[in-house]
CSV table of C-alpha atoms and ligand atoms in Angstrom, one decimal:
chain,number,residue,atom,x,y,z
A,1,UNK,CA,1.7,127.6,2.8
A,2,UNK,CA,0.4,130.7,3.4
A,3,UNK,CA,-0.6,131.0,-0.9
A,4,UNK,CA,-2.3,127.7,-0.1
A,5,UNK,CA,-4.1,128.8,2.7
A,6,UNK,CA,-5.3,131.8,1.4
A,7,UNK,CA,-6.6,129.7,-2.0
A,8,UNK,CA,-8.2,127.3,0.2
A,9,UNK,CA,-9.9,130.1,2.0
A,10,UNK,CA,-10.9,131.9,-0.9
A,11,UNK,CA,-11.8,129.1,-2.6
A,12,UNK,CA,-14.6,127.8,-0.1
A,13,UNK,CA,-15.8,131.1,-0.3
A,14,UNK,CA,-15.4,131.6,-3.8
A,15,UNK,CA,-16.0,128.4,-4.8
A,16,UNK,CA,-19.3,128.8,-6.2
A,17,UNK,CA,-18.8,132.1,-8.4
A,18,UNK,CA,-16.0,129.7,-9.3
A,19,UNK,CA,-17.6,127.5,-10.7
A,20,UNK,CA,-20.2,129.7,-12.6
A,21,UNK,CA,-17.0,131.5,-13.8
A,22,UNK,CA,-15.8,128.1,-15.4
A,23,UNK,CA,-19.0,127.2,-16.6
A,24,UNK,CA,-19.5,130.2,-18.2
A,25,UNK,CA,-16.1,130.2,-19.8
A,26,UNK,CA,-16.6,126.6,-20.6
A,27,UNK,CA,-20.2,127.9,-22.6
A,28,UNK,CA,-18.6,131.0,-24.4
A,29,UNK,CA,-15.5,128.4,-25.3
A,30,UNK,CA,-18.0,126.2,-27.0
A,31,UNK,CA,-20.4,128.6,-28.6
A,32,UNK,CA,-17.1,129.9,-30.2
A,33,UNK,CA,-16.2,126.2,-30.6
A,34,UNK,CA,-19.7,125.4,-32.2
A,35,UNK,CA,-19.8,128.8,-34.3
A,36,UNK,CA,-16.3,127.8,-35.7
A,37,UNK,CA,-17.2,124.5,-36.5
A,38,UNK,CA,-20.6,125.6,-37.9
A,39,UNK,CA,-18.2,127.6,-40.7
A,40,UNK,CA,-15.9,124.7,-41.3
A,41,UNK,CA,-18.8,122.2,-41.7
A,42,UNK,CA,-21.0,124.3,-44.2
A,43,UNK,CA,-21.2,121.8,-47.7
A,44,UNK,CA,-19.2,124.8,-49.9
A,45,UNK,CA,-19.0,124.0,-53.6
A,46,UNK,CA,-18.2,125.7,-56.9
A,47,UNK,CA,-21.1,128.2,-58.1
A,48,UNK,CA,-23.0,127.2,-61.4
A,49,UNK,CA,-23.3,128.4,-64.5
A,50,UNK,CA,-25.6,130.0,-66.1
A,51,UNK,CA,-28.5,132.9,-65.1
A,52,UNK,CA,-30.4,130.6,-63.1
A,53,UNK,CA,-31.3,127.3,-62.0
A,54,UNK,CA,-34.0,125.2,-63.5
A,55,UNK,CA,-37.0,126.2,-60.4
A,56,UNK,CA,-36.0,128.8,-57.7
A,57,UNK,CA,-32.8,128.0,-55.5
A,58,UNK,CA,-34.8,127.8,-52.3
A,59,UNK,CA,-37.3,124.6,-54.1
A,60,UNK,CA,-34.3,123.1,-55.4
A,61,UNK,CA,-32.7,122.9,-52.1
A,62,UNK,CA,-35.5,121.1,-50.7
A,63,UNK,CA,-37.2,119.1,-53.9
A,64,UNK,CA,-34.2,118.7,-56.1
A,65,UNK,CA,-34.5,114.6,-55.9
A,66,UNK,CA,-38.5,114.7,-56.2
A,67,UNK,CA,-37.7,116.8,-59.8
A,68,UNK,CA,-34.9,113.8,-60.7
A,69,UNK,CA,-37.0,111.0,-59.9
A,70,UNK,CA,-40.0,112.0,-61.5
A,71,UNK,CA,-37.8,113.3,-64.5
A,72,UNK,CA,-36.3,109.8,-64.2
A,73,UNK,CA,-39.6,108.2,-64.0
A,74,UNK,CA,-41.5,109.8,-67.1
A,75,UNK,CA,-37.9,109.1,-69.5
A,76,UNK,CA,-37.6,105.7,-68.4
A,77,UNK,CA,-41.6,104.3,-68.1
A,78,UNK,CA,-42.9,106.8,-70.6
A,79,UNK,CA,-39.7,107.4,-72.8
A,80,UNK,CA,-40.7,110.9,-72.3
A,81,UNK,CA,-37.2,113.1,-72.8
A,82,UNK,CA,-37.5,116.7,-71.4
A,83,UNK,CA,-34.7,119.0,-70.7
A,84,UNK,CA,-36.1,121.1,-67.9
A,85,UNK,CA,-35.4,118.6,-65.0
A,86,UNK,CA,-32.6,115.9,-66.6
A,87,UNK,CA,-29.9,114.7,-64.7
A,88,UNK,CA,-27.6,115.6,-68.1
A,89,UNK,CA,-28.8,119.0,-67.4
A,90,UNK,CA,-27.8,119.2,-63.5
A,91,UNK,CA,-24.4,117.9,-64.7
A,92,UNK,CA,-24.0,120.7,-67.4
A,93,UNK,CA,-24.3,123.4,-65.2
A,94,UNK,CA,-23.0,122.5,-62.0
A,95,UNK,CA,-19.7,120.6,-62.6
A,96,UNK,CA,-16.9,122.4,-62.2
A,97,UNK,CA,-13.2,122.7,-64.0
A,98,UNK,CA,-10.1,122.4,-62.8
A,99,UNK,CA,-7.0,124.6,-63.4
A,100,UNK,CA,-6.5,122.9,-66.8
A,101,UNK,CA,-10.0,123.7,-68.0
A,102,UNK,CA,-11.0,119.9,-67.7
A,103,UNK,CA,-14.7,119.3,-66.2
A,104,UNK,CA,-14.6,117.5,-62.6
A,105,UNK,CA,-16.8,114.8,-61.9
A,106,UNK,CA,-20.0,116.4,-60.2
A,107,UNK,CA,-19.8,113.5,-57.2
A,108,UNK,CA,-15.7,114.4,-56.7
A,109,UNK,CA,-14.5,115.3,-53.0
A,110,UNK,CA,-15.7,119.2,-52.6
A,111,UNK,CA,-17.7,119.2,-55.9
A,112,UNK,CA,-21.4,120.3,-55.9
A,113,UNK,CA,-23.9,117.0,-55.3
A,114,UNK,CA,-20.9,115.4,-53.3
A,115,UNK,CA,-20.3,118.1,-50.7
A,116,UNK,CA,-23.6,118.6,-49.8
A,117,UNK,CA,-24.4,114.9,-49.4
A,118,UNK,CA,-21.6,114.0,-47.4
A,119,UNK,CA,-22.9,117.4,-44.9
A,120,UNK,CA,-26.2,115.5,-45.0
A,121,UNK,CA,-25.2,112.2,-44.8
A,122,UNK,CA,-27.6,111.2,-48.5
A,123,UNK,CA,-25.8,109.0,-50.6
A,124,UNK,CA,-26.9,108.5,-54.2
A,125,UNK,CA,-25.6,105.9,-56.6
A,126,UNK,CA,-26.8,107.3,-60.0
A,127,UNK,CA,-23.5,108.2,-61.1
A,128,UNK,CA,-22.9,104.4,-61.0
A,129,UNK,CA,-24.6,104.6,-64.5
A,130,UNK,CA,-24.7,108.7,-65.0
A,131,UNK,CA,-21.9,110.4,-66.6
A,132,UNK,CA,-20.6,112.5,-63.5
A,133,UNK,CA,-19.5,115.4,-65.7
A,134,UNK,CA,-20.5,117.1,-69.3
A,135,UNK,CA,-19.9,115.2,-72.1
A,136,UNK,CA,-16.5,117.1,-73.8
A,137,UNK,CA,-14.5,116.6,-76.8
A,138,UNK,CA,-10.9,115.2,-75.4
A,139,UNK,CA,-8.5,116.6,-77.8
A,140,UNK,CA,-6.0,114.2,-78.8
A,141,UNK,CA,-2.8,116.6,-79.7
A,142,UNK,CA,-0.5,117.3,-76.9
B,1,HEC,C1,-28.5,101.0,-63.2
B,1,HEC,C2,-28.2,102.2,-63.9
B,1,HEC,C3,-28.8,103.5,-63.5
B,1,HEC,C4,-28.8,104.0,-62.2
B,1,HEC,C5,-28.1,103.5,-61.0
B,1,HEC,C6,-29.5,105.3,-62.3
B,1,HEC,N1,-30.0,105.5,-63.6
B,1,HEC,FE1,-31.0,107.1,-64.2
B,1,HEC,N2,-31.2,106.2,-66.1
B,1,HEC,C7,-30.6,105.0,-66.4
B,1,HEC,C8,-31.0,104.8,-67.8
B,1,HEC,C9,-30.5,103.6,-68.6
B,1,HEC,C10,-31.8,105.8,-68.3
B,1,HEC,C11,-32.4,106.1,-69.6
B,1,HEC,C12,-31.5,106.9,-70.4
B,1,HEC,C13,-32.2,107.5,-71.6
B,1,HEC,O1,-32.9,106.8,-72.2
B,1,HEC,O2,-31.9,108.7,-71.9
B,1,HEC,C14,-31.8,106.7,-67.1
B,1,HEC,C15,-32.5,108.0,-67.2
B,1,HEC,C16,-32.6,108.9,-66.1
B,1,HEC,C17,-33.2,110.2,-66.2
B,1,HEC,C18,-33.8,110.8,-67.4
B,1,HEC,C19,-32.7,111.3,-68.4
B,1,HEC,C20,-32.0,112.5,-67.9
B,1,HEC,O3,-30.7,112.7,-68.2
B,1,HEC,O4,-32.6,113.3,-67.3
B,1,HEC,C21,-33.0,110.8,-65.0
B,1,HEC,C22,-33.5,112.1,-64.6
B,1,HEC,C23,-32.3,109.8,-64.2
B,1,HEC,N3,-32.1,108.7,-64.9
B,1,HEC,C24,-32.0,110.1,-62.9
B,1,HEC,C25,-31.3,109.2,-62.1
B,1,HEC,C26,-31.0,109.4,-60.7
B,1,HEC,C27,-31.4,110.7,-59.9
B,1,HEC,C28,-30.4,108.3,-60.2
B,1,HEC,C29,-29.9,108.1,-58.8
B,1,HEC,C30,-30.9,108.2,-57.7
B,1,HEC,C31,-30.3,107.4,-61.3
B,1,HEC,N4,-30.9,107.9,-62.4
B,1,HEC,C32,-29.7,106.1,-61.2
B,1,HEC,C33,-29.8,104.2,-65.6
B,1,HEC,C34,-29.6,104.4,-64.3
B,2,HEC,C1,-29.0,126.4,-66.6
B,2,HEC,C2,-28.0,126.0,-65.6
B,2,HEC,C3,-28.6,125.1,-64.5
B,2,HEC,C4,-29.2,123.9,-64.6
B,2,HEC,C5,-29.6,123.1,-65.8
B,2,HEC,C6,-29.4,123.4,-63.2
B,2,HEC,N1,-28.9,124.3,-62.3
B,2,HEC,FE1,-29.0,124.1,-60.3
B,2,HEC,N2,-28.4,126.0,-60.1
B,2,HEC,C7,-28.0,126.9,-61.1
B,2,HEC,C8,-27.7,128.2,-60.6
B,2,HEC,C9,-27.2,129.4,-61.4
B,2,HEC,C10,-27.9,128.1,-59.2
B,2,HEC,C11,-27.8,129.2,-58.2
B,2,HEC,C12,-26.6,129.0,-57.2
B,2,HEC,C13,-25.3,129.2,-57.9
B,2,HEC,O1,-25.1,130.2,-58.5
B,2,HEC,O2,-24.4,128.3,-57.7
B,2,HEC,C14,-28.3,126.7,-58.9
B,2,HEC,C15,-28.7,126.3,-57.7
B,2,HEC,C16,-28.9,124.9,-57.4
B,2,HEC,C17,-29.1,124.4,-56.0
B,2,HEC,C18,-29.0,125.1,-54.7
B,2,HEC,C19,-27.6,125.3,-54.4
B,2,HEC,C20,-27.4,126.1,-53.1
B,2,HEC,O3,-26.7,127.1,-53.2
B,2,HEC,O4,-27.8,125.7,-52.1
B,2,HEC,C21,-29.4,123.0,-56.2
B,2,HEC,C22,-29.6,122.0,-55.1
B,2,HEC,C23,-29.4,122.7,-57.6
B,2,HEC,N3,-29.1,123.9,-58.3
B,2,HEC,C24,-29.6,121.5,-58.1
B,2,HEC,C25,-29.8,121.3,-59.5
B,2,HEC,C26,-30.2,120.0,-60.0
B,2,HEC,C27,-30.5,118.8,-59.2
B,2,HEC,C28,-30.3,120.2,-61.4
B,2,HEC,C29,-30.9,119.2,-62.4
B,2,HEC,C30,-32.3,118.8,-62.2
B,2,HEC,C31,-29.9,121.6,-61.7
B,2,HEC,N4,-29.6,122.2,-60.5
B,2,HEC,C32,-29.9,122.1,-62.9
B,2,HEC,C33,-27.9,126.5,-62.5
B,2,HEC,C34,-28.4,125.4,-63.0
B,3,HEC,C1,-27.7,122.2,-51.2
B,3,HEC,C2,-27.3,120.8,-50.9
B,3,HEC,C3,-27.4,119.8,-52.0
B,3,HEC,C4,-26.9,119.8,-53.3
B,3,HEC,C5,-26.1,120.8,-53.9
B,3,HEC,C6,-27.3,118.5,-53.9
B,3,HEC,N1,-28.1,117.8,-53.0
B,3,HEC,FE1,-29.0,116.1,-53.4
B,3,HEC,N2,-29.8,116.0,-51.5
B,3,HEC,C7,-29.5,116.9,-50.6
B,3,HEC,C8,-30.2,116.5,-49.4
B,3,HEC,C9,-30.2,117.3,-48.0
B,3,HEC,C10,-30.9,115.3,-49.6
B,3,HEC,C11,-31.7,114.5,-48.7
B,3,HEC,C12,-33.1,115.1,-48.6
B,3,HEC,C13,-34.0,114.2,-47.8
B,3,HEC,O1,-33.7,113.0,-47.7
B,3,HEC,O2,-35.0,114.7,-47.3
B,3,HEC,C14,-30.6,115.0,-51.0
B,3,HEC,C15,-31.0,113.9,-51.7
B,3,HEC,C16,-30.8,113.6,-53.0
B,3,HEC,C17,-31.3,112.5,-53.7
B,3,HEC,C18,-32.2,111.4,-53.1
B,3,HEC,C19,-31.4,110.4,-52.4
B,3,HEC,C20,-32.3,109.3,-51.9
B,3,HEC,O3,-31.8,108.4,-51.1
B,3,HEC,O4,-33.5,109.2,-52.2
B,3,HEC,C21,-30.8,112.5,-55.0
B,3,HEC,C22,-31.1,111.5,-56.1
B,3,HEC,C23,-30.0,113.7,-55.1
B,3,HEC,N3,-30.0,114.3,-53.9
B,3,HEC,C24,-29.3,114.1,-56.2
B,3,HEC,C25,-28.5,115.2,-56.3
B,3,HEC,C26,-27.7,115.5,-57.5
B,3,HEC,C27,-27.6,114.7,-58.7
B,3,HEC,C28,-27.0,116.6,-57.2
B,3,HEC,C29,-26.0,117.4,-58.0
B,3,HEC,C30,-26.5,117.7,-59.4
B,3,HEC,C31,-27.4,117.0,-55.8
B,3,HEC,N4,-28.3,116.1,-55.3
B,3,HEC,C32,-27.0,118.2,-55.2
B,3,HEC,C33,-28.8,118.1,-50.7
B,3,HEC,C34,-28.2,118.5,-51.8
């Protein structure tokens, strides 16, 4: 009774730094929330190879679809074939291997076009016809 009364008591007087107190605990829980979630979400994906990507990292970020459909565009109207933006060429140097040294499929769970798509929500259906991953000699001794 009396723990009760006191609460009530210091509650009506309290009741508004109270409630800041909660909302400000509830804010700091969820920018912690938000920042955690901000890490988990990131697309991550294996690192390419080579010294450098085919235009700087930052245009290829933004434009790297404009370069593929143009690329597409001039091979397929004009039968024009140039390495510098081919889709072969993305697939070279940005699928990665697993732990027997086999190259995984560029649009696999967590591999580089896939894990950024899924964080942006883009979904592409060229490896419907596109080999997904370097063209490799399969070895057929054991
Ligand atoms: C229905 C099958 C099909 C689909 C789907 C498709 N392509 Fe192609 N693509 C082709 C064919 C066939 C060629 C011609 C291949 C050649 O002559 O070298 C080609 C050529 C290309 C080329 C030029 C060759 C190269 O390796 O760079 C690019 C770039 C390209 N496609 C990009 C794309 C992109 C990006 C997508 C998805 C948005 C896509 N394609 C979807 C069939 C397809
Ligand atoms: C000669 C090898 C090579 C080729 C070919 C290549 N890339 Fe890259 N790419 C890289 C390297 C190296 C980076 C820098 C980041 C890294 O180390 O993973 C990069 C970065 C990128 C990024 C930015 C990734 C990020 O960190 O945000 C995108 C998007 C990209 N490439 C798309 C493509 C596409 C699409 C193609 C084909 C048109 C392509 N690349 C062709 C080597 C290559
Ligand atoms: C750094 C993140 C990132 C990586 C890595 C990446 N993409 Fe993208 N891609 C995007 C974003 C974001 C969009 C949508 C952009 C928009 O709609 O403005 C997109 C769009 C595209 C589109 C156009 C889709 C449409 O509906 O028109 C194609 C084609 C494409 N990406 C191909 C690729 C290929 C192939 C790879 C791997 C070689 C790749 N991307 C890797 C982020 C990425």
């Amino acid at each position: 009774m009396i723990w009760s009364g006191l609460f009530e008591h210091w509650s009506k007087r309290r009741s508004c730094a109270i409630r800041t107190g909660v909302i400000t605990v509830g804010l700091v829980a969820g920018m912690a929330l938000s920042g955690a979630y901000a890490q988990v979400s990131q697309p991550v994906f294996p690192s390419a190879r080579g010294e450098q990507c085919v235009e700087p990292v930052d245009v290829m970020r933004r434009d790297h679809f404009e370069f593929l459909k143009h690329q597409r565009d001039k091979t397929v109207h004009e039968g024009i074939r140039t390495p510098r933006h081919s889709l072969a060429g993305c697939i070279d140097c940005h699928a990665d291997k697993d732990a027997q040294g086999r190259f995984v499929p560029v649009n696999a769970k967590g591999q580089f076009c896939q894990s950024c798509h899924v964080y942006a929500a883009v979904k592409i259906d060229c490896f419907s016809c596109h080999a997904a991953r370097p063209s490799e000699r399969v070895s057929q001794s054991p």
